[in-house]
Amino acid sequence: KGQNVSSDITLYASSSPYLINNSVQTFGASSTLTIEPGVVIKFYNDAGLQFKNGAKILAQGSSAKPIIFTSFYDDTYGGDTNSDAASTVPSAGNWYGVRINSPGAESIISNAVFRYGGKYYNGPWSDSRANLYIANSSAEISDSVFEHSQVYGLKMVNSNSSITDSIFRNNNNVSDTAGYDSSLLAMGGNPSLSKNSFVSNHKGAYFFNSLAAVDSNTFNSNANEAIYSHGQLGYYSNNSGTGNGINAISLSGTIAQNGATTTLVANTLPYLLNGNVITAASSTLAVNPGAIIKGWNTVSTSYLNIYGNLIVSGANFSDIIFGSMYNSPAKGNWGGIRLYSGSQSNISGATFEYAGTAISYNGSPLNLSNIKFNENNLGVSADAASASYPINVSDITFTGNAATTSPSELW
């Protein structure tokens, strides 16, 4: 209770359940907490586990004997610890959570269940607000469950952790004042997420300037976005979802940084341009066949602004789609793509539809092939500087646009 531990400790299933009572148990000095399969740890009030200064946790359960981190009031695991039958029930935020801020040490968590954590005050633990918080450290997490947290099931800051085959459900009991409101939040770092399930949270997952690799995850029945990514964009592939408030990978801010290449590949979920999405000068945005990019909220608020390089590499009209997020689309549902002075583009094998102006060239040369412009207010616009470059266009189709090019007869 409330001790600073500097030596290795093992928690045995034969002595379970364990109770941490109104205190934070801190492990430091490169110590290791090893937890046997089947152990239940319960936390009462201002209680939690903390790992720092090279300490780590090895919590490796099994499918038959998971390791449980939960509330003192939770009778589902470890029995009726407070012997009050059904007089009390657990709720989100009953305890702080597990906190790992231990550079140089890698924890391992498998077949574990984290429930009812995320408690915080303005001071203590206000930066975590999660069942499990990992900062400046890495953990290998698999086959685990994160549920009923006050805010986040899992929060990572500058972490390269891997999370596989895990479930995030029924988190975000209260809104985060920062507006992230997701079952998983990654800020910075290069985490990897694969084959996880996100169900019935506020947002599924939120990535803030994180170069995350996010592959083959499912997002169902989350109240808002399936995935929200602000700033530097990671790599998203084969992610799917249904029944979310916004069935999309929502993009905002500057997604491609100077000197870097960012690639959009195929997901069942489309990418959504949320506001003015920017690629910086000297960066490259590559859009691969199978990618679907959508906009919304009218022409004033949904643009892809290119200051670097844009490579759209389809072969046929249907390979890559830039279109509307709405079920009943119409002209002007979103702004379009704007290429600025100093930018370069090679756009082929794509359809652009339901935009205000699908592609605007502002001091940037035109390179278009195998493109269909459908139901836009305007297909292509080019200022005088853009029109002064050699215009390379071939196999362009216009259908249902209010106007095709500006100036007219651009090519």
mmCIF file of C-alpha atoms in Angstrom, residues 96-409:
data_model
loop_
_atom_site.group_PDB
_atom_site.id
_atom_site.type_symbol
_atom_site.label_atom_id
_atom_site.label_comp_id
_atom_site.label_asym_id
_atom_site.label_seq_id
_atom_site.Cartn_x
_atom_site.Cartn_y
_atom_site.Cartn_z
ATOM 1 C CA TYR A 96 -6.929 6.179 -11.552
ATOM 2 C CA GLY A 97 -5.568 3.485 -13.883
ATOM 3 C CA VAL A 98 -2.178 2.009 -14.751
ATOM 4 C CA ARG A 99 0.495 4.524 -15.692
ATOM 5 C CA ILE A 100 3.752 3.690 -17.492
ATOM 6 C CA ASN A 101 6.297 6.464 -18.011
ATOM 7 C CA SER A 102 9.503 4.492 -17.983
ATOM 8 C CA PRO A 103 11.886 5.174 -20.885
ATOM 9 C CA GLY A 104 14.077 2.256 -21.875
ATOM 10 C CA ALA A 105 11.792 -0.442 -20.457
ATOM 11 C CA GLU A 106 9.274 -2.401 -22.538
ATOM 12 C CA SER A 107 6.255 -3.811 -20.767
ATOM 13 C CA ILE A 108 4.231 -6.777 -22.013
ATOM 14 C CA ILE A 109 0.481 -7.027 -21.523
ATOM 15 C CA SER A 110 -1.551 -9.885 -22.994
ATOM 16 C CA ASN A 111 -4.944 -11.374 -22.204
ATOM 17 C CA ALA A 112 -5.686 -8.615 -19.696
ATOM 18 C CA VAL A 113 -8.860 -6.668 -18.928
ATOM 19 C CA PHE A 114 -8.842 -3.005 -17.836
ATOM 20 C CA ARG A 115 -12.149 -1.664 -16.467
ATOM 21 C CA TYR A 116 -13.609 1.409 -14.736
ATOM 22 C CA GLY A 117 -10.392 3.464 -14.538
ATOM 23 C CA GLY A 118 -9.548 6.940 -15.792
ATOM 24 C CA LYS A 119 -10.216 8.900 -12.616
ATOM 25 C CA TYR A 120 -8.495 12.281 -12.468
ATOM 26 C CA TYR A 121 -8.433 15.637 -10.700
ATOM 27 C CA ASN A 122 -7.068 18.927 -12.003
ATOM 28 C CA GLY A 123 -3.711 17.951 -10.543
ATOM 29 C CA PRO A 124 -3.191 14.216 -9.932
ATOM 30 C CA TRP A 125 -3.343 12.043 -13.057
ATOM 31 C CA SER A 126 -4.998 14.808 -15.088
ATOM 32 C CA ASP A 127 -2.680 14.052 -18.021
ATOM 33 C CA SER A 128 -3.674 10.391 -18.209
ATOM 34 C CA ARG A 129 -7.445 10.014 -17.679
ATOM 35 C CA ALA A 130 -7.162 6.436 -18.936
ATOM 36 C CA ASN A 131 -7.418 2.816 -17.941
ATOM 37 C CA LEU A 132 -3.859 2.502 -19.267
ATOM 38 C CA TYR A 133 -1.495 5.414 -19.948
ATOM 39 C CA ILE A 134 1.877 4.948 -21.679
ATOM 40 C CA ALA A 135 4.273 7.874 -22.159
ATOM 41 C CA ASN A 136 7.853 7.944 -23.478
ATOM 42 C CA SER A 137 7.835 4.159 -23.251
ATOM 43 C CA SER A 138 6.708 1.168 -25.247
ATOM 44 C CA ALA A 139 4.547 -1.814 -24.487
ATOM 45 C CA GLU A 140 3.526 -4.903 -26.405
ATOM 46 C CA ILE A 141 -0.224 -5.280 -25.910
ATOM 47 C CA SER A 142 -2.311 -8.144 -27.295
ATOM 48 C CA ASP A 143 -5.621 -9.939 -26.780
ATOM 49 C CA SER A 144 -6.750 -7.438 -24.139
ATOM 50 C CA VAL A 145 -9.910 -5.476 -23.313
ATOM 51 C CA PHE A 146 -10.215 -1.782 -22.431
ATOM 52 C CA GLU A 147 -13.689 -0.791 -21.281
ATOM 53 C CA HIS A 148 -15.760 1.570 -19.133
ATOM 54 C CA SER A 149 -13.038 4.193 -18.729
ATOM 55 C CA GLN A 150 -13.817 7.698 -17.551
ATOM 56 C CA VAL A 151 -12.229 9.062 -20.722
ATOM 57 C CA TYR A 152 -9.688 6.887 -22.584
ATOM 58 C CA GLY A 153 -9.320 3.150 -22.658
ATOM 59 C CA LEU A 154 -5.685 3.632 -23.701
ATOM 60 C CA LYS A 155 -3.690 6.853 -24.027
ATOM 61 C CA MET A 156 -0.190 6.961 -25.512
ATOM 62 C CA VAL A 157 2.222 9.911 -25.633
ATOM 63 C CA ASN A 158 5.417 9.571 -27.704
ATOM 64 C CA SER A 159 5.056 5.807 -27.571
ATOM 65 C CA ASN A 160 5.969 3.151 -30.127
ATOM 66 C CA SER A 161 3.752 0.518 -28.557
ATOM 67 C CA SER A 162 2.089 -2.266 -30.534
ATOM 68 C CA ILE A 163 -1.553 -3.150 -29.943
ATOM 69 C CA THR A 164 -3.037 -6.245 -31.577
ATOM 70 C CA ASP A 165 -6.218 -8.326 -31.352
ATOM 71 C CA SER A 166 -7.663 -6.167 -28.567
ATOM 72 C CA ILE A 167 -11.108 -4.710 -27.830
ATOM 73 C CA PHE A 168 -11.970 -1.099 -26.954
ATOM 74 C CA ARG A 169 -15.586 -0.654 -25.901
ATOM 75 C CA ASN A 170 -17.893 1.558 -23.880
ATOM 76 C CA ASN A 171 -15.248 4.160 -23.026
ATOM 77 C CA ASN A 172 -15.566 7.982 -22.852
ATOM 78 C CA ASN A 173 -18.024 8.199 -19.978
ATOM 79 C CA VAL A 174 -17.268 11.950 -19.870
ATOM 80 C CA SER A 175 -15.981 14.299 -22.565
ATOM 81 C CA ASP A 176 -12.357 15.345 -22.553
ATOM 82 C CA THR A 177 -11.999 19.113 -22.307
ATOM 83 C CA ALA A 178 -9.382 18.914 -25.086
ATOM 84 C CA GLY A 179 -11.997 17.439 -27.405
ATOM 85 C CA TYR A 180 -10.228 14.171 -28.257
ATOM 86 C CA ASP A 181 -12.986 11.989 -26.747
ATOM 87 C CA SER A 182 -11.765 8.636 -28.047
ATOM 88 C CA SER A 183 -11.289 5.155 -26.701
ATOM 89 C CA LEU A 184 -7.663 5.268 -27.867
ATOM 90 C CA LEU A 185 -5.572 8.435 -28.088
ATOM 91 C CA ALA A 186 -2.054 8.498 -29.552
ATOM 92 C CA MET A 187 -0.082 11.760 -29.391
ATOM 93 C CA GLY A 188 3.158 11.591 -31.355
ATOM 94 C CA GLY A 189 5.166 8.400 -31.562
ATOM 95 C CA ASN A 190 5.015 5.516 -34.017
ATOM 96 C CA PRO A 191 2.574 3.024 -32.519
ATOM 97 C CA SER A 192 1.134 0.123 -34.493
ATOM 98 C CA LEU A 193 -2.461 -1.101 -34.272
ATOM 99 C CA SER A 194 -3.597 -4.284 -35.953
ATOM 100 C CA LYS A 195 -6.778 -6.381 -35.867
ATOM 101 C CA ASN A 196 -8.366 -4.482 -32.971
ATOM 102 C CA SER A 197 -12.071 -3.803 -32.450
ATOM 103 C CA PHE A 198 -13.507 -0.420 -31.404
ATOM 104 C CA VAL A 199 -17.162 -0.564 -30.373
ATOM 105 C CA SER A 200 -19.606 1.891 -28.753
ATOM 106 C CA ASN A 201 -17.150 4.623 -27.788
ATOM 107 C CA HIS A 202 -17.470 8.361 -28.509
ATOM 108 C CA LYS A 203 -14.733 8.267 -31.164
ATOM 109 C CA GLY A 204 -12.988 5.063 -32.076
ATOM 110 C CA ALA A 205 -9.374 6.245 -32.173
ATOM 111 C CA TYR A 206 -7.716 9.678 -32.300
ATOM 112 C CA PHE A 207 -4.177 10.271 -33.616
ATOM 113 C CA PHE A 208 -2.494 13.632 -32.997
ATOM 114 C CA ASN A 209 0.700 14.138 -35.027
ATOM 115 C CA SER A 210 1.287 10.403 -34.773
ATOM 116 C CA LEU A 211 2.978 8.303 -37.455
ATOM 117 C CA ALA A 212 0.885 5.323 -36.462
ATOM 118 C CA ALA A 213 0.561 2.184 -38.599
ATOM 119 C CA VAL A 214 -3.132 1.303 -38.429
ATOM 120 C CA ASP A 215 -4.058 -1.901 -40.230
ATOM 121 C CA SER A 216 -7.098 -4.195 -40.401
ATOM 122 C CA ASN A 217 -9.017 -2.749 -37.453
ATOM 123 C CA THR A 218 -12.820 -2.601 -37.202
ATOM 124 C CA PHE A 219 -14.841 0.362 -35.927
ATOM 125 C CA ASN A 220 -18.522 -0.180 -35.176
ATOM 126 C CA SER A 221 -21.257 1.879 -33.502
ATOM 127 C CA ASN A 222 -19.001 4.645 -32.209
ATOM 128 C CA ALA A 223 -20.982 7.857 -31.664
ATOM 129 C CA ASN A 224 -18.674 10.061 -33.757
ATOM 130 C CA GLU A 225 -15.719 9.400 -36.081
ATOM 131 C CA ALA A 226 -14.376 5.902 -36.528
ATOM 132 C CA ILE A 227 -10.869 7.416 -36.764
ATOM 133 C CA TYR A 228 -9.757 11.030 -36.375
ATOM 134 C CA SER A 229 -6.234 12.090 -37.353
ATOM 135 C CA HIS A 230 -4.924 15.612 -36.839
ATOM 136 C CA GLY A 231 -1.602 16.734 -38.254
ATOM 137 C CA GLN A 232 1.147 14.411 -39.396
ATOM 138 C CA LEU A 233 -0.511 11.347 -40.907
ATOM 139 C CA GLY A 234 0.476 7.735 -40.376
ATOM 140 C CA TYR A 235 -0.322 4.764 -42.594
ATOM 141 C CA TYR A 236 -3.873 3.414 -42.683
ATOM 142 C CA SER A 237 -4.808 0.234 -44.535
ATOM 143 C CA ASN A 238 -7.709 -2.229 -44.644
ATOM 144 C CA ASN A 239 -9.660 -0.563 -41.841
ATOM 145 C CA SER A 240 -13.432 -0.972 -41.885
ATOM 146 C CA GLY A 241 -16.516 -0.002 -39.919
ATOM 147 C CA THR A 242 -20.281 0.453 -39.854
ATOM 148 C CA GLY A 243 -22.810 2.306 -37.749
ATOM 149 C CA ASN A 244 -20.446 5.057 -36.601
ATOM 150 C CA GLY A 245 -21.649 8.637 -36.369
ATOM 151 C CA ILE A 246 -19.083 9.405 -39.092
ATOM 152 C CA ASN A 247 -17.949 6.336 -41.024
ATOM 153 C CA ALA A 248 -14.588 7.729 -42.075
ATOM 154 C CA ILE A 249 -10.924 8.346 -41.376
ATOM 155 C CA SER A 250 -11.224 12.057 -40.676
ATOM 156 C CA LEU A 251 -8.194 14.160 -41.628
ATOM 157 C CA SER A 252 -7.367 17.668 -40.409
ATOM 158 C CA GLY A 253 -4.383 19.994 -40.288
ATOM 159 C CA THR A 254 -1.067 19.523 -42.140
ATOM 160 C CA ILE A 255 -0.951 15.827 -42.990
ATOM 161 C CA ALA A 256 2.284 15.758 -45.032
ATOM 162 C CA GLN A 257 5.407 17.368 -43.612
ATOM 163 C CA ASN A 258 8.439 18.922 -45.317
ATOM 164 C CA GLY A 259 10.661 16.296 -46.913
ATOM 165 C CA ALA A 260 8.266 13.434 -46.192
ATOM 166 C CA THR A 261 5.996 11.251 -48.332
ATOM 167 C CA THR A 262 2.533 10.436 -47.036
ATOM 168 C CA THR A 263 0.521 7.717 -48.774
ATOM 169 C CA LEU A 264 -3.233 7.162 -48.839
ATOM 170 C CA VAL A 265 -4.082 3.527 -49.585
ATOM 171 C CA ALA A 266 -7.304 1.544 -49.739
ATOM 172 C CA ASN A 267 -9.537 1.157 -46.694
ATOM 173 C CA THR A 268 -13.215 0.220 -46.561
ATOM 174 C CA LEU A 269 -13.587 3.500 -44.659
ATOM 175 C CA PRO A 270 -13.094 6.605 -46.816
ATOM 176 C CA TYR A 271 -10.766 9.463 -45.915
ATOM 177 C CA LEU A 272 -12.689 12.612 -44.976
ATOM 178 C CA LEU A 273 -11.296 16.120 -45.513
ATOM 179 C CA ASN A 274 -12.275 17.870 -42.296
ATOM 180 C CA GLY A 275 -11.606 21.549 -42.957
ATOM 181 C CA ASN A 276 -8.564 22.733 -44.904
ATOM 182 C CA VAL A 277 -6.249 19.732 -45.110
ATOM 183 C CA ILE A 278 -2.711 20.768 -46.081
ATOM 184 C CA THR A 279 0.404 19.193 -47.570
ATOM 185 C CA ALA A 280 3.487 21.274 -46.839
ATOM 186 C CA ALA A 281 6.035 22.530 -49.376
ATOM 187 C CA SER A 282 8.662 19.890 -50.256
ATOM 188 C CA SER A 283 6.316 17.126 -49.105
ATOM 189 C CA THR A 284 4.651 14.479 -51.263
ATOM 190 C CA LEU A 285 1.134 13.122 -50.965
ATOM 191 C CA ALA A 286 0.672 9.868 -52.891
ATOM 192 C CA VAL A 287 -2.840 8.516 -53.465
ATOM 193 C CA ASN A 288 -2.940 4.840 -54.421
ATOM 194 C CA PRO A 289 -5.631 2.897 -56.313
ATOM 195 C CA GLY A 290 -8.560 1.934 -54.114
ATOM 196 C CA ALA A 291 -8.391 5.078 -51.966
ATOM 197 C CA ILE A 292 -11.607 7.066 -51.533
ATOM 198 C CA ILE A 293 -11.360 10.699 -50.407
ATOM 199 C CA LYS A 294 -14.499 12.612 -49.482
ATOM 200 C CA GLY A 295 -15.393 16.144 -48.451
ATOM 201 C CA TRP A 296 -18.380 17.788 -46.825
ATOM 202 C CA ASN A 297 -19.834 20.896 -45.186
ATOM 203 C CA THR A 298 -19.962 22.876 -48.451
ATOM 204 C CA VAL A 299 -17.270 24.585 -50.470
ATOM 205 C CA SER A 300 -16.086 26.861 -47.678
ATOM 206 C CA THR A 301 -14.754 24.230 -45.295
ATOM 207 C CA SER A 302 -13.467 21.115 -47.062
ATOM 208 C CA TYR A 303 -10.343 21.435 -49.220
ATOM 209 C CA LEU A 304 -7.127 19.577 -49.951
ATOM 210 C CA ASN A 305 -4.465 22.304 -50.257
ATOM 211 C CA ILE A 306 -1.256 21.200 -51.986
ATOM 212 C CA TYR A 307 1.957 23.203 -51.483
ATOM 213 C CA GLY A 308 4.268 20.264 -52.265
ATOM 214 C CA ASN A 309 3.765 17.318 -54.616
ATOM 215 C CA LEU A 310 0.599 15.361 -55.386
ATOM 216 C CA ILE A 311 0.730 11.984 -57.107
ATOM 217 C CA VAL A 312 -2.617 10.320 -57.890
ATOM 218 C CA SER A 313 -1.708 7.013 -59.515
ATOM 219 C CA GLY A 314 -4.807 5.278 -60.832
ATOM 220 C CA ALA A 315 -5.203 3.806 -64.302
ATOM 221 C CA ASN A 316 -8.975 4.063 -64.799
ATOM 222 C CA PHE A 317 -11.687 6.544 -63.765
ATOM 223 C CA SER A 318 -12.936 4.233 -61.022
ATOM 224 C CA ASP A 319 -9.566 3.499 -59.393
ATOM 225 C CA ILE A 320 -9.533 6.550 -57.088
ATOM 226 C CA ILE A 321 -12.559 8.599 -56.055
ATOM 227 C CA PHE A 322 -12.692 12.177 -54.756
ATOM 228 C CA GLY A 323 -16.302 12.860 -53.824
ATOM 229 C CA SER A 324 -18.996 13.803 -51.352
ATOM 230 C CA MET A 325 -19.525 12.391 -47.866
ATOM 231 C CA TYR A 326 -23.294 12.762 -48.145
ATOM 232 C CA ASN A 327 -25.714 9.944 -48.945
ATOM 233 C CA SER A 328 -27.557 12.264 -51.328
ATOM 234 C CA PRO A 329 -24.665 14.148 -52.958
ATOM 235 C CA ALA A 330 -24.940 17.382 -54.914
ATOM 236 C CA LYS A 331 -22.717 19.889 -56.644
ATOM 237 C CA GLY A 332 -20.696 21.996 -54.213
ATOM 238 C CA ASN A 333 -20.813 19.543 -51.302
ATOM 239 C CA TRP A 334 -17.086 20.150 -50.756
ATOM 240 C CA GLY A 335 -14.408 22.554 -51.939
ATOM 241 C CA GLY A 336 -11.978 20.527 -54.060
ATOM 242 C CA ILE A 337 -8.212 20.314 -54.526
ATOM 243 C CA ARG A 338 -6.156 23.517 -54.670
ATOM 244 C CA LEU A 339 -2.590 23.423 -56.023
ATOM 245 C CA TYR A 340 -0.452 26.438 -55.127
ATOM 246 C CA SER A 341 2.652 28.041 -56.565
ATOM 247 C CA GLY A 342 5.653 25.737 -56.253
ATOM 248 C CA SER A 343 3.537 22.589 -56.194
ATOM 249 C CA GLN A 344 3.801 19.783 -58.728
ATOM 250 C CA SER A 345 1.166 17.203 -59.568
ATOM 251 C CA ASN A 346 0.621 14.127 -61.684
ATOM 252 C CA ILE A 347 -3.033 13.096 -61.507
ATOM 253 C CA SER A 348 -4.260 10.019 -63.354
ATOM 254 C CA GLY A 349 -6.980 7.400 -63.104
ATOM 255 C CA ALA A 350 -9.494 9.164 -60.853
ATOM 256 C CA THR A 351 -12.995 10.599 -60.623
ATOM 257 C CA PHE A 352 -13.712 14.032 -59.109
ATOM 258 C CA GLU A 353 -17.333 14.718 -58.244
ATOM 259 C CA TYR A 354 -19.704 16.972 -56.277
ATOM 260 C CA ALA A 355 -17.074 19.666 -55.604
ATOM 261 C CA GLY A 356 -17.249 23.421 -55.914
ATOM 262 C CA THR A 357 -14.163 23.505 -58.150
ATOM 263 C CA ALA A 358 -12.739 20.002 -58.423
ATOM 264 C CA ILE A 359 -9.142 21.080 -59.142
ATOM 265 C CA SER A 360 -7.802 24.645 -58.921
ATOM 266 C CA TYR A 361 -4.334 25.411 -60.291
ATOM 267 C CA ASN A 362 -2.675 28.528 -58.855
ATOM 268 C CA GLY A 363 0.789 28.912 -60.360
ATOM 269 C CA SER A 364 1.061 25.137 -60.761
ATOM 270 C CA PRO A 365 1.377 23.146 -64.024
ATOM 271 C CA LEU A 366 -1.432 20.870 -65.285
ATOM 272 C CA ASN A 367 -0.743 17.134 -65.667
ATOM 273 C CA LEU A 368 -3.989 15.179 -66.021
ATOM 274 C CA SER A 369 -4.821 11.830 -67.641
ATOM 275 C CA ASN A 370 -7.753 9.430 -67.506
ATOM 276 C CA ILE A 371 -9.855 11.747 -65.336
ATOM 277 C CA LYS A 372 -13.622 12.030 -65.025
ATOM 278 C CA PHE A 373 -15.195 15.231 -63.698
ATOM 279 C CA ASN A 374 -18.763 14.555 -62.648
ATOM 280 C CA GLU A 375 -21.450 16.842 -61.186
ATOM 281 C CA ASN A 376 -19.124 19.641 -60.029
ATOM 282 C CA ASN A 377 -19.872 23.336 -60.145
ATOM 283 C CA LEU A 378 -16.606 23.631 -62.081
ATOM 284 C CA GLY A 379 -14.245 20.915 -63.240
ATOM 285 C CA VAL A 380 -10.873 22.681 -63.571
ATOM 286 C CA SER A 381 -9.706 26.241 -63.020
ATOM 287 C CA ALA A 382 -6.256 27.625 -63.826
ATOM 288 C CA ASP A 383 -4.852 31.084 -63.283
ATOM 289 C CA ALA A 384 -2.642 32.814 -65.848
ATOM 290 C CA ALA A 385 0.568 31.507 -64.310
ATOM 291 C CA SER A 386 -0.666 27.925 -64.482
ATOM 292 C CA ALA A 387 -1.916 28.334 -68.050
ATOM 293 C CA SER A 388 1.529 29.615 -69.089
ATOM 294 C CA TYR A 389 3.081 26.188 -68.402
ATOM 295 C CA PRO A 390 2.822 23.390 -70.982
ATOM 296 C CA ILE A 391 -0.594 21.783 -70.436
ATOM 297 C CA ASN A 392 -0.430 17.992 -70.417
ATOM 298 C CA VAL A 393 -3.913 16.480 -70.466
ATOM 299 C CA SER A 394 -5.385 13.348 -72.038
ATOM 300 C CA ASP A 395 -8.558 11.255 -71.818
ATOM 301 C CA ILE A 396 -10.604 13.772 -69.834
ATOM 302 C CA THR A 397 -14.371 13.288 -69.465
ATOM 303 C CA PHE A 398 -16.877 15.860 -68.204
ATOM 304 C CA THR A 399 -20.398 14.807 -67.181
ATOM 305 C CA GLY A 400 -23.066 16.916 -65.524
ATOM 306 C CA ASN A 401 -20.836 19.820 -64.458
ATOM 307 C CA ALA A 402 -22.208 23.356 -64.357
ATOM 308 C CA ALA A 403 -19.003 24.400 -66.166
ATOM 309 C CA THR A 404 -16.030 22.427 -67.426
ATOM 310 C CA THR A 405 -12.974 24.699 -67.271
ATOM 311 C CA SER A 406 -12.082 28.270 -66.382
ATOM 312 C CA PRO A 407 -10.995 29.908 -68.552
ATOM 313 C CA SER A 408 -13.194 28.098 -71.047
ATOM 314 C CA GLU A 409 -11.388 25.991 -73.648
#
